[in-house]
PDB file of C-alpha atoms and ligand atoms in Angstrom:
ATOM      1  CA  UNK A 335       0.000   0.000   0.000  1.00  0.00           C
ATOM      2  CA  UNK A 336       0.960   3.495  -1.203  1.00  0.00           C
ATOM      3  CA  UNK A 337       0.614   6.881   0.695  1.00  0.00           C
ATOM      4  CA  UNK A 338      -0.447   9.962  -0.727  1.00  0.00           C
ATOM      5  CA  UNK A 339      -0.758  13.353   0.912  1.00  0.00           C
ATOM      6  CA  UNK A 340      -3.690  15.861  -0.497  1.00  0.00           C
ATOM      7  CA  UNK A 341      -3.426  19.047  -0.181  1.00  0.00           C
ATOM      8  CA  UNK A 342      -5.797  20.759   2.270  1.00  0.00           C
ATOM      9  CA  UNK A 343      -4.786  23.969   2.880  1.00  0.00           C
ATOM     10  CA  UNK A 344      -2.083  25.372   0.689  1.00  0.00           C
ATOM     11  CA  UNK A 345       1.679  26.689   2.232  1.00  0.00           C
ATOM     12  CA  UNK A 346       0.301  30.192   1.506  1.00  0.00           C
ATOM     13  CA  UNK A 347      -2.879  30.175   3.146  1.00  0.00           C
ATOM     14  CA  UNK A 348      -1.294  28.708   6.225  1.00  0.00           C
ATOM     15  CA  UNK A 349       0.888  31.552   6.177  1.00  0.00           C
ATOM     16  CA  UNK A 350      -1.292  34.462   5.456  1.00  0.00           C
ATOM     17  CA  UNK A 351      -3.405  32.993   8.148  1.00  0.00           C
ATOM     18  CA  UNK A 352      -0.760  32.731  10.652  1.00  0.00           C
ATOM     19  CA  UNK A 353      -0.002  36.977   9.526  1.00  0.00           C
ATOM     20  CA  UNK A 354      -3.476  38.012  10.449  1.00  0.00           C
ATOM     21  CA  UNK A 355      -3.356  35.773  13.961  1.00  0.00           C
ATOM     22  CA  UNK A 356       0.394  36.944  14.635  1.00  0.00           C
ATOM     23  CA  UNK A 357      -1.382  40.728  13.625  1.00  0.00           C
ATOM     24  CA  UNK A 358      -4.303  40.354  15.824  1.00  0.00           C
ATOM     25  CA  UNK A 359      -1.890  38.910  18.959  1.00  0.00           C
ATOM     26  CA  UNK A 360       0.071  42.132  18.648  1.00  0.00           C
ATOM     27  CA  UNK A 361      -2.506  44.020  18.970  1.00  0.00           C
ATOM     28  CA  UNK A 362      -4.474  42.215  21.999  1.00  0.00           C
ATOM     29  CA  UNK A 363      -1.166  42.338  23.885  1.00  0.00           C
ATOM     30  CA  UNK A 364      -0.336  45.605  23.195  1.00  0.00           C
ATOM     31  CA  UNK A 365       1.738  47.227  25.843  1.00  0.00           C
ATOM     32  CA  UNK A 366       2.747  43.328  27.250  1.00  0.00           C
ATOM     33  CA  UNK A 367       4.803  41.096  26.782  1.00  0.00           C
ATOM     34  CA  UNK A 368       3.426  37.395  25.910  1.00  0.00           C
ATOM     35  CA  UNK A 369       4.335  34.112  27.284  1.00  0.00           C
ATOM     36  CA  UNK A 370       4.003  31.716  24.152  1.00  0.00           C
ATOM     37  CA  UNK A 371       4.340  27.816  25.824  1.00  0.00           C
ATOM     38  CA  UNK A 372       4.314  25.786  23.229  1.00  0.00           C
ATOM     39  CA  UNK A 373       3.377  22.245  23.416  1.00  0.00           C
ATOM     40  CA  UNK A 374       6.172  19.580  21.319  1.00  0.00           C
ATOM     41  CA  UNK A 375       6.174  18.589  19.299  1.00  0.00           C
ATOM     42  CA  UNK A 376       3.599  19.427  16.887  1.00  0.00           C
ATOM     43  CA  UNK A 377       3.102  22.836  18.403  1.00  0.00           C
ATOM     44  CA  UNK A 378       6.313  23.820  16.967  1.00  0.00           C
ATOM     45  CA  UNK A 379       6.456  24.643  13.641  1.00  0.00           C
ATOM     46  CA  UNK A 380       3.391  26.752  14.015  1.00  0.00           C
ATOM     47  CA  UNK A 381       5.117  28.236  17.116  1.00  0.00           C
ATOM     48  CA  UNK A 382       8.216  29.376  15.399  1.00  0.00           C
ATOM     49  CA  UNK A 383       6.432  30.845  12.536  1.00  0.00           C
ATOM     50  CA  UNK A 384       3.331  32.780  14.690  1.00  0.00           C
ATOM     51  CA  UNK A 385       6.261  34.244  16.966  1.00  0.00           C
ATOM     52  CA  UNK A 386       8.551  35.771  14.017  1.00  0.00           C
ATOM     53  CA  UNK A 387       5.266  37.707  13.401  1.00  0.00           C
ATOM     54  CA  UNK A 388       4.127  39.108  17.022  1.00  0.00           C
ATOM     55  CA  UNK A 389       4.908  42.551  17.365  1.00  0.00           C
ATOM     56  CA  UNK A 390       5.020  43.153  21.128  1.00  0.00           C
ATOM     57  CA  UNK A 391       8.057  41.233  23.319  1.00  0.00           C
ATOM     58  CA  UNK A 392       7.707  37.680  23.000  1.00  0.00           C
ATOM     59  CA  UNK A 393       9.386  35.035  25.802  1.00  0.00           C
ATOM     60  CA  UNK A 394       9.663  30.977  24.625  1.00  0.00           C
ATOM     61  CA  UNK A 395       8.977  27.972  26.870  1.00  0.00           C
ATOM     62  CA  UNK A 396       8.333  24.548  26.035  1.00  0.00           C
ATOM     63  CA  UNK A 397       6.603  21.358  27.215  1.00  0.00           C
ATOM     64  CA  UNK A 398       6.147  18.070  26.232  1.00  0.00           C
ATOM     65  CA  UNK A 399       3.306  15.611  27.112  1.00  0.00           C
ATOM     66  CA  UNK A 400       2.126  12.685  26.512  1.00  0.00           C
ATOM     67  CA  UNK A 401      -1.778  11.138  26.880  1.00  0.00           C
ATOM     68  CA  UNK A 402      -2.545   8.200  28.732  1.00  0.00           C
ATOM     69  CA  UNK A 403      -4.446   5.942  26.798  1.00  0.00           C
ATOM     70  CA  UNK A 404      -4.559   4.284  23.053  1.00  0.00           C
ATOM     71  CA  UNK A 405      -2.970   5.965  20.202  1.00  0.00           C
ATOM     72  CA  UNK A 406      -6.057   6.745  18.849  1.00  0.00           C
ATOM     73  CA  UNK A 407      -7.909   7.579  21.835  1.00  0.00           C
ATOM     74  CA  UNK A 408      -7.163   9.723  24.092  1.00  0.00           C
ATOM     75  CA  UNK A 409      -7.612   9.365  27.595  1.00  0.00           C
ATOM     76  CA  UNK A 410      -7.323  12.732  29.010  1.00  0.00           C
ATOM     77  CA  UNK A 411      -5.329  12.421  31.378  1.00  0.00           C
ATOM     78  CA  UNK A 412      -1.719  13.780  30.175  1.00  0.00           C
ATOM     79  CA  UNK A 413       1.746  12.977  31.890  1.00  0.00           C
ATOM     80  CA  UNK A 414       4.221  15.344  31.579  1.00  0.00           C
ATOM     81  CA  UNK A 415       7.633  14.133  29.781  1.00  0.00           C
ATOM     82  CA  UNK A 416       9.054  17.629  29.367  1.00  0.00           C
ATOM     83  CA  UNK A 417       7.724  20.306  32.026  1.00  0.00           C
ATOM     84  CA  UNK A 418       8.355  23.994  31.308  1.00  0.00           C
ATOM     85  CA  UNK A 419      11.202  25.704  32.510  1.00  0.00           C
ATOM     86  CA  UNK A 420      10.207  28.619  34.183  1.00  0.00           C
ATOM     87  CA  UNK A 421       7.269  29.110  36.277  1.00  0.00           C
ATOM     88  CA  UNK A 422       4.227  30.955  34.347  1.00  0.00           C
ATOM     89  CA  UNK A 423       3.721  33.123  37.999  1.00  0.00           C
ATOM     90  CA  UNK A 424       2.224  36.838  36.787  1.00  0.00           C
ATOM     91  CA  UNK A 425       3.268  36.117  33.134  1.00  0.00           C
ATOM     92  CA  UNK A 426       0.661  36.665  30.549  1.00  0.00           C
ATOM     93  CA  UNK A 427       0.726  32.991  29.050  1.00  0.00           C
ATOM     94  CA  UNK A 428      -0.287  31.756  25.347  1.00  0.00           C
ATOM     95  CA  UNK A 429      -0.498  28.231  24.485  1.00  0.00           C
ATOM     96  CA  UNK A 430       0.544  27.252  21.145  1.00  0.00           C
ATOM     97  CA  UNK A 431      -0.753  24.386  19.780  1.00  0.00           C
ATOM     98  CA  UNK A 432      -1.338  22.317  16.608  1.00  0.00           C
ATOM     99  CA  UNK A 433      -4.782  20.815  16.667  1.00  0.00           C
ATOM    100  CA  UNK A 434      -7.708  20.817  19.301  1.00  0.00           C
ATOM    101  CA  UNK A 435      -9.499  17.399  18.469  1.00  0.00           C
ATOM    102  CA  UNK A 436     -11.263  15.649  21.530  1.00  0.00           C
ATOM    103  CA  UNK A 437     -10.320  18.259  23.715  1.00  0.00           C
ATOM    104  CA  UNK A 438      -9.088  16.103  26.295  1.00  0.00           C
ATOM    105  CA  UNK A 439      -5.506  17.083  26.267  1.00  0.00           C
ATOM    106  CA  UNK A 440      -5.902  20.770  26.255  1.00  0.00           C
ATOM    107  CA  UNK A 441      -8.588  20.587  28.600  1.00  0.00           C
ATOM    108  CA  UNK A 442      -6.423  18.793  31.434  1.00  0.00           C
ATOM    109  CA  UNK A 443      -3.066  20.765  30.656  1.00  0.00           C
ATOM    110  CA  UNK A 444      -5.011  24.473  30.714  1.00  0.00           C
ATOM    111  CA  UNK A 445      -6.373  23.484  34.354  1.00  0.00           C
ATOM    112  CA  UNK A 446      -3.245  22.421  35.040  1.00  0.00           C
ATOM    113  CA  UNK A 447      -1.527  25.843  33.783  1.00  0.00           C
ATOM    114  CA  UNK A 448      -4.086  27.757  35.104  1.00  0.00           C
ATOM    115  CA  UNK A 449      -3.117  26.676  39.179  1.00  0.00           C
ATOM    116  CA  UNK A 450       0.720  28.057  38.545  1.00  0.00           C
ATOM    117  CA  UNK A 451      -0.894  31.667  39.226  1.00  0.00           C
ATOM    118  CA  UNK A 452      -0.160  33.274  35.511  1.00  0.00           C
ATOM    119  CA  UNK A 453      -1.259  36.584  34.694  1.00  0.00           C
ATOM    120  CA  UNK A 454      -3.784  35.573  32.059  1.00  0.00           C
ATOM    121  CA  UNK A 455      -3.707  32.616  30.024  1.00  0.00           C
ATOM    122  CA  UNK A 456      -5.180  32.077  26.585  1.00  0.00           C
ATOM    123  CA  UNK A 457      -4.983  28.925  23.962  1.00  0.00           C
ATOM    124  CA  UNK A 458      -3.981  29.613  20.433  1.00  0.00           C
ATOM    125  CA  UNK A 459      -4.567  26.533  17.567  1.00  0.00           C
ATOM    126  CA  UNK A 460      -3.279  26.152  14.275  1.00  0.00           C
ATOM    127  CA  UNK A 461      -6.107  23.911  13.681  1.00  0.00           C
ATOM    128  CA  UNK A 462      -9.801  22.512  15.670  1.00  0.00           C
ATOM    129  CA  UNK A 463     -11.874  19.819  14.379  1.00  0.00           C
ATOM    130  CA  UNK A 464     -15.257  21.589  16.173  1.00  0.00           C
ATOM    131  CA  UNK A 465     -17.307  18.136  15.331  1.00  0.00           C
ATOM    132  CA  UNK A 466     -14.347  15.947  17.411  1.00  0.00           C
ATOM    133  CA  UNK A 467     -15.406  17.212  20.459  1.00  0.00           C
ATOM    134  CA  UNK A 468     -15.991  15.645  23.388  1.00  0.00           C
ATOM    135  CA  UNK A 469     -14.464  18.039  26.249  1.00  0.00           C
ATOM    136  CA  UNK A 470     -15.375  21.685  26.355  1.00  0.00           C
ATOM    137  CA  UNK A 471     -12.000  23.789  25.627  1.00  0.00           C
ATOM    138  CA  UNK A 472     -12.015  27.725  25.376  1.00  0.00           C
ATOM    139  CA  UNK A 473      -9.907  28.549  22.469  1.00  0.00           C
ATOM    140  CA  UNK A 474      -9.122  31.905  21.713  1.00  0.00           C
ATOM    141  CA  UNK A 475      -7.070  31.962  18.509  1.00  0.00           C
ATOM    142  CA  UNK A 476      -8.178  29.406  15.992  1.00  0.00           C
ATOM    143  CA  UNK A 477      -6.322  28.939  12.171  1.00  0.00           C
ATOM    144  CA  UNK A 478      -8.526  26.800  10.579  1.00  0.00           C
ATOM    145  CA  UNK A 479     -11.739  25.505  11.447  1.00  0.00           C
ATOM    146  CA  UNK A 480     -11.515  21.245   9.712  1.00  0.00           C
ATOM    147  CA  UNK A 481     -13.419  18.629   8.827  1.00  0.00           C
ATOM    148  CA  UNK A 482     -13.109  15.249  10.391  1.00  0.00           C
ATOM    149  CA  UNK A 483     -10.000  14.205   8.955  1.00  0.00           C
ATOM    150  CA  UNK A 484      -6.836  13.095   9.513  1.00  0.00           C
ATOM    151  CA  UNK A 485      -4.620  15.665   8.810  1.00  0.00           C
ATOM    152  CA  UNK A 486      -0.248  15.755   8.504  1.00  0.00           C
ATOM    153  CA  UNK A 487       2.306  18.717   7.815  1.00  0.00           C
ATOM    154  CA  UNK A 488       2.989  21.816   9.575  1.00  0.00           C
ATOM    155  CA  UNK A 489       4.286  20.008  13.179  1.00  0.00           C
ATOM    156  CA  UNK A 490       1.417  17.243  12.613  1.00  0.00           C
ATOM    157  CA  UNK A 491       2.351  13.808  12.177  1.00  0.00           C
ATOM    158  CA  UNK A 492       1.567  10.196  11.078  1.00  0.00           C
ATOM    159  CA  UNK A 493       3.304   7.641  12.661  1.00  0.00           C
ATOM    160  CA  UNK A 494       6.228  10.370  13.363  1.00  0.00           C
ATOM    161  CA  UNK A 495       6.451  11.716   9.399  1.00  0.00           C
ATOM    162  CA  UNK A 496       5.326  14.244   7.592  1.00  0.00           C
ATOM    163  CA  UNK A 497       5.500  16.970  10.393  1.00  0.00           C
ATOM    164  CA  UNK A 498       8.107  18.887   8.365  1.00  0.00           C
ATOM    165  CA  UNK A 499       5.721  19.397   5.177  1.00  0.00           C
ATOM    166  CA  UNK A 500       5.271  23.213   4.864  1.00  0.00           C
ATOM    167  CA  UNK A 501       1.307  22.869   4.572  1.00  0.00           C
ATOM    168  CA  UNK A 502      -1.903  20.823   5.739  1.00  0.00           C
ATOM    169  CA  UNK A 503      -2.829  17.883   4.148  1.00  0.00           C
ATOM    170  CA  UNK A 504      -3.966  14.784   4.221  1.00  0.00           C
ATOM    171  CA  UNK A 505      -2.637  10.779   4.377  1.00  0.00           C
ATOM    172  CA  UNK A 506      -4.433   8.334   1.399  1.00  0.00           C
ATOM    173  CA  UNK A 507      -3.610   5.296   1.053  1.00  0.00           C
ATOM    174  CA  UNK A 508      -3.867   3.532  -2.194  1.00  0.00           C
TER     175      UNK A 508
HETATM  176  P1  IMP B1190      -7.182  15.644  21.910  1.00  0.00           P
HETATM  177  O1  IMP B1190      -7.700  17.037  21.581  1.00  0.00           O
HETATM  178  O2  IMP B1190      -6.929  15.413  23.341  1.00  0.00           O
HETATM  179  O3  IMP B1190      -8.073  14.594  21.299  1.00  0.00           O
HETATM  180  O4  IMP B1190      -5.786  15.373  21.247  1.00  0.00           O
HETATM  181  C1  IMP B1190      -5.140  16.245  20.470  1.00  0.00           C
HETATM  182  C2  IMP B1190      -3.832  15.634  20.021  1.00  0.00           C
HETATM  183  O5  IMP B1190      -4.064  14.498  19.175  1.00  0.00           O
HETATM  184  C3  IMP B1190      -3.108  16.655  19.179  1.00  0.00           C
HETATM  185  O6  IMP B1190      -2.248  17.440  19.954  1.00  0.00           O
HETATM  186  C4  IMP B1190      -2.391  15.795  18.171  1.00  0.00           C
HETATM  187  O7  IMP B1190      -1.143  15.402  18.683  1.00  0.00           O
HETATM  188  C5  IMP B1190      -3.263  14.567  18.006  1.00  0.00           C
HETATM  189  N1  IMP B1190      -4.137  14.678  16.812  1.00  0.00           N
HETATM  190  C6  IMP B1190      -5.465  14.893  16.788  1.00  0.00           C
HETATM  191  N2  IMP B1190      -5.951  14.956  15.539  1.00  0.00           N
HETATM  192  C7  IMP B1190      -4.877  14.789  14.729  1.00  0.00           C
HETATM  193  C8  IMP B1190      -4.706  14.763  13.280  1.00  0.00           C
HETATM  194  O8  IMP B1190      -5.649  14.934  12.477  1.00  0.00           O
HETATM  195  N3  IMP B1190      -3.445  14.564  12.837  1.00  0.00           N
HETATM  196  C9  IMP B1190      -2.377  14.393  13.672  1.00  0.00           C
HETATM  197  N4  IMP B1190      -2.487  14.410  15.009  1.00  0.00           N
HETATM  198  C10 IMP B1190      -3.719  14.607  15.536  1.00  0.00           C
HETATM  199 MG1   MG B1191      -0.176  17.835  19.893  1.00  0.00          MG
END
């Protein structure tokens, strides 16, 4: 069996999208300085490329975790493998991350950043699949709104590849 990747959303959109969020950012933090926590790995590459376009000062932290649970289910309850390294105490905190799907993961790690006392604290998605939900999450800065399907590139993976593909697309196999 053969894999394909379709296009879904094109290099360009994903970067004049990630202009008008990095623009609108700016302008909500005006006067601040934001906290971007980005959540490995496939918060990265949409990390990197939303911070070389925010205006105000911009500070970098990173954390890694992993779900409890199947693969393809989620459990919700997340274990952290890489914690951040500085405390998020009277910071004004942004969490960068690639997809909201169940909601499980971002639902249990935003509680969990919201007891370290920061300053405010806001969630900021590349992508959501609205009709995945199953846990209520708050997001506040949303790329694209999907359809239910798996999707690769930009920090996203399948089975570990395709996260370095400079747009959205999806796996077929024929
Ligand atoms: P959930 O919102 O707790 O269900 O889990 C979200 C996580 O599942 C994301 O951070 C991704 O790592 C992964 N995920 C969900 N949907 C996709 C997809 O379409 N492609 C790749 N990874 C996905
Ligand atoms: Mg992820």
């Amino acid at each position: 069996m053969s894999e394909r990747v379709r296009v879904m959303l094109s290099e360009e959109e994903v970067d004049r999208r990630i202009q008008e969020i990095g623009e609108q950012i700016s302008k909500d933090y005006a006067g601040k300085q934001v906290h971007l926590v980005c959540v490995l790995k496939g918060g990265s590459f949409f990390m990197c490329e939303l911070a070389k376009r925010i205006t105000v000062p911009v500070s970098l932290d990173f954390m890694s975790v992993s779900s409890y649970g199947s693969e393809t289910k989620s459990s919700g309850v997340v274990r952290i493998v890489k914690d951040l390294d500085e405390p998020l105490k009277d910071k004004d905190v942004l969490v960068v991350e690639d997809i909201v799907d169940s909601g499980r993961t971002l639902s249990y790690l935003m509680d969990m950043l919201k007891d370290r006392g920061p300053k405010s604290l806001r969630l900021c998605t590349l992508l959501d699949k609205p009709d995945r939900r199953v846990v209520d999450v708050n997001v506040d800065y949303t790329g694209f709104r999907i359809p239910d399907e798996f999707v690769v590139g930009y920090g996203l993976d399948y089975d570990q590849k395709y996260r370095n593909l400079p747009y959205i697309g999806v796996v077929e196999l024929d």
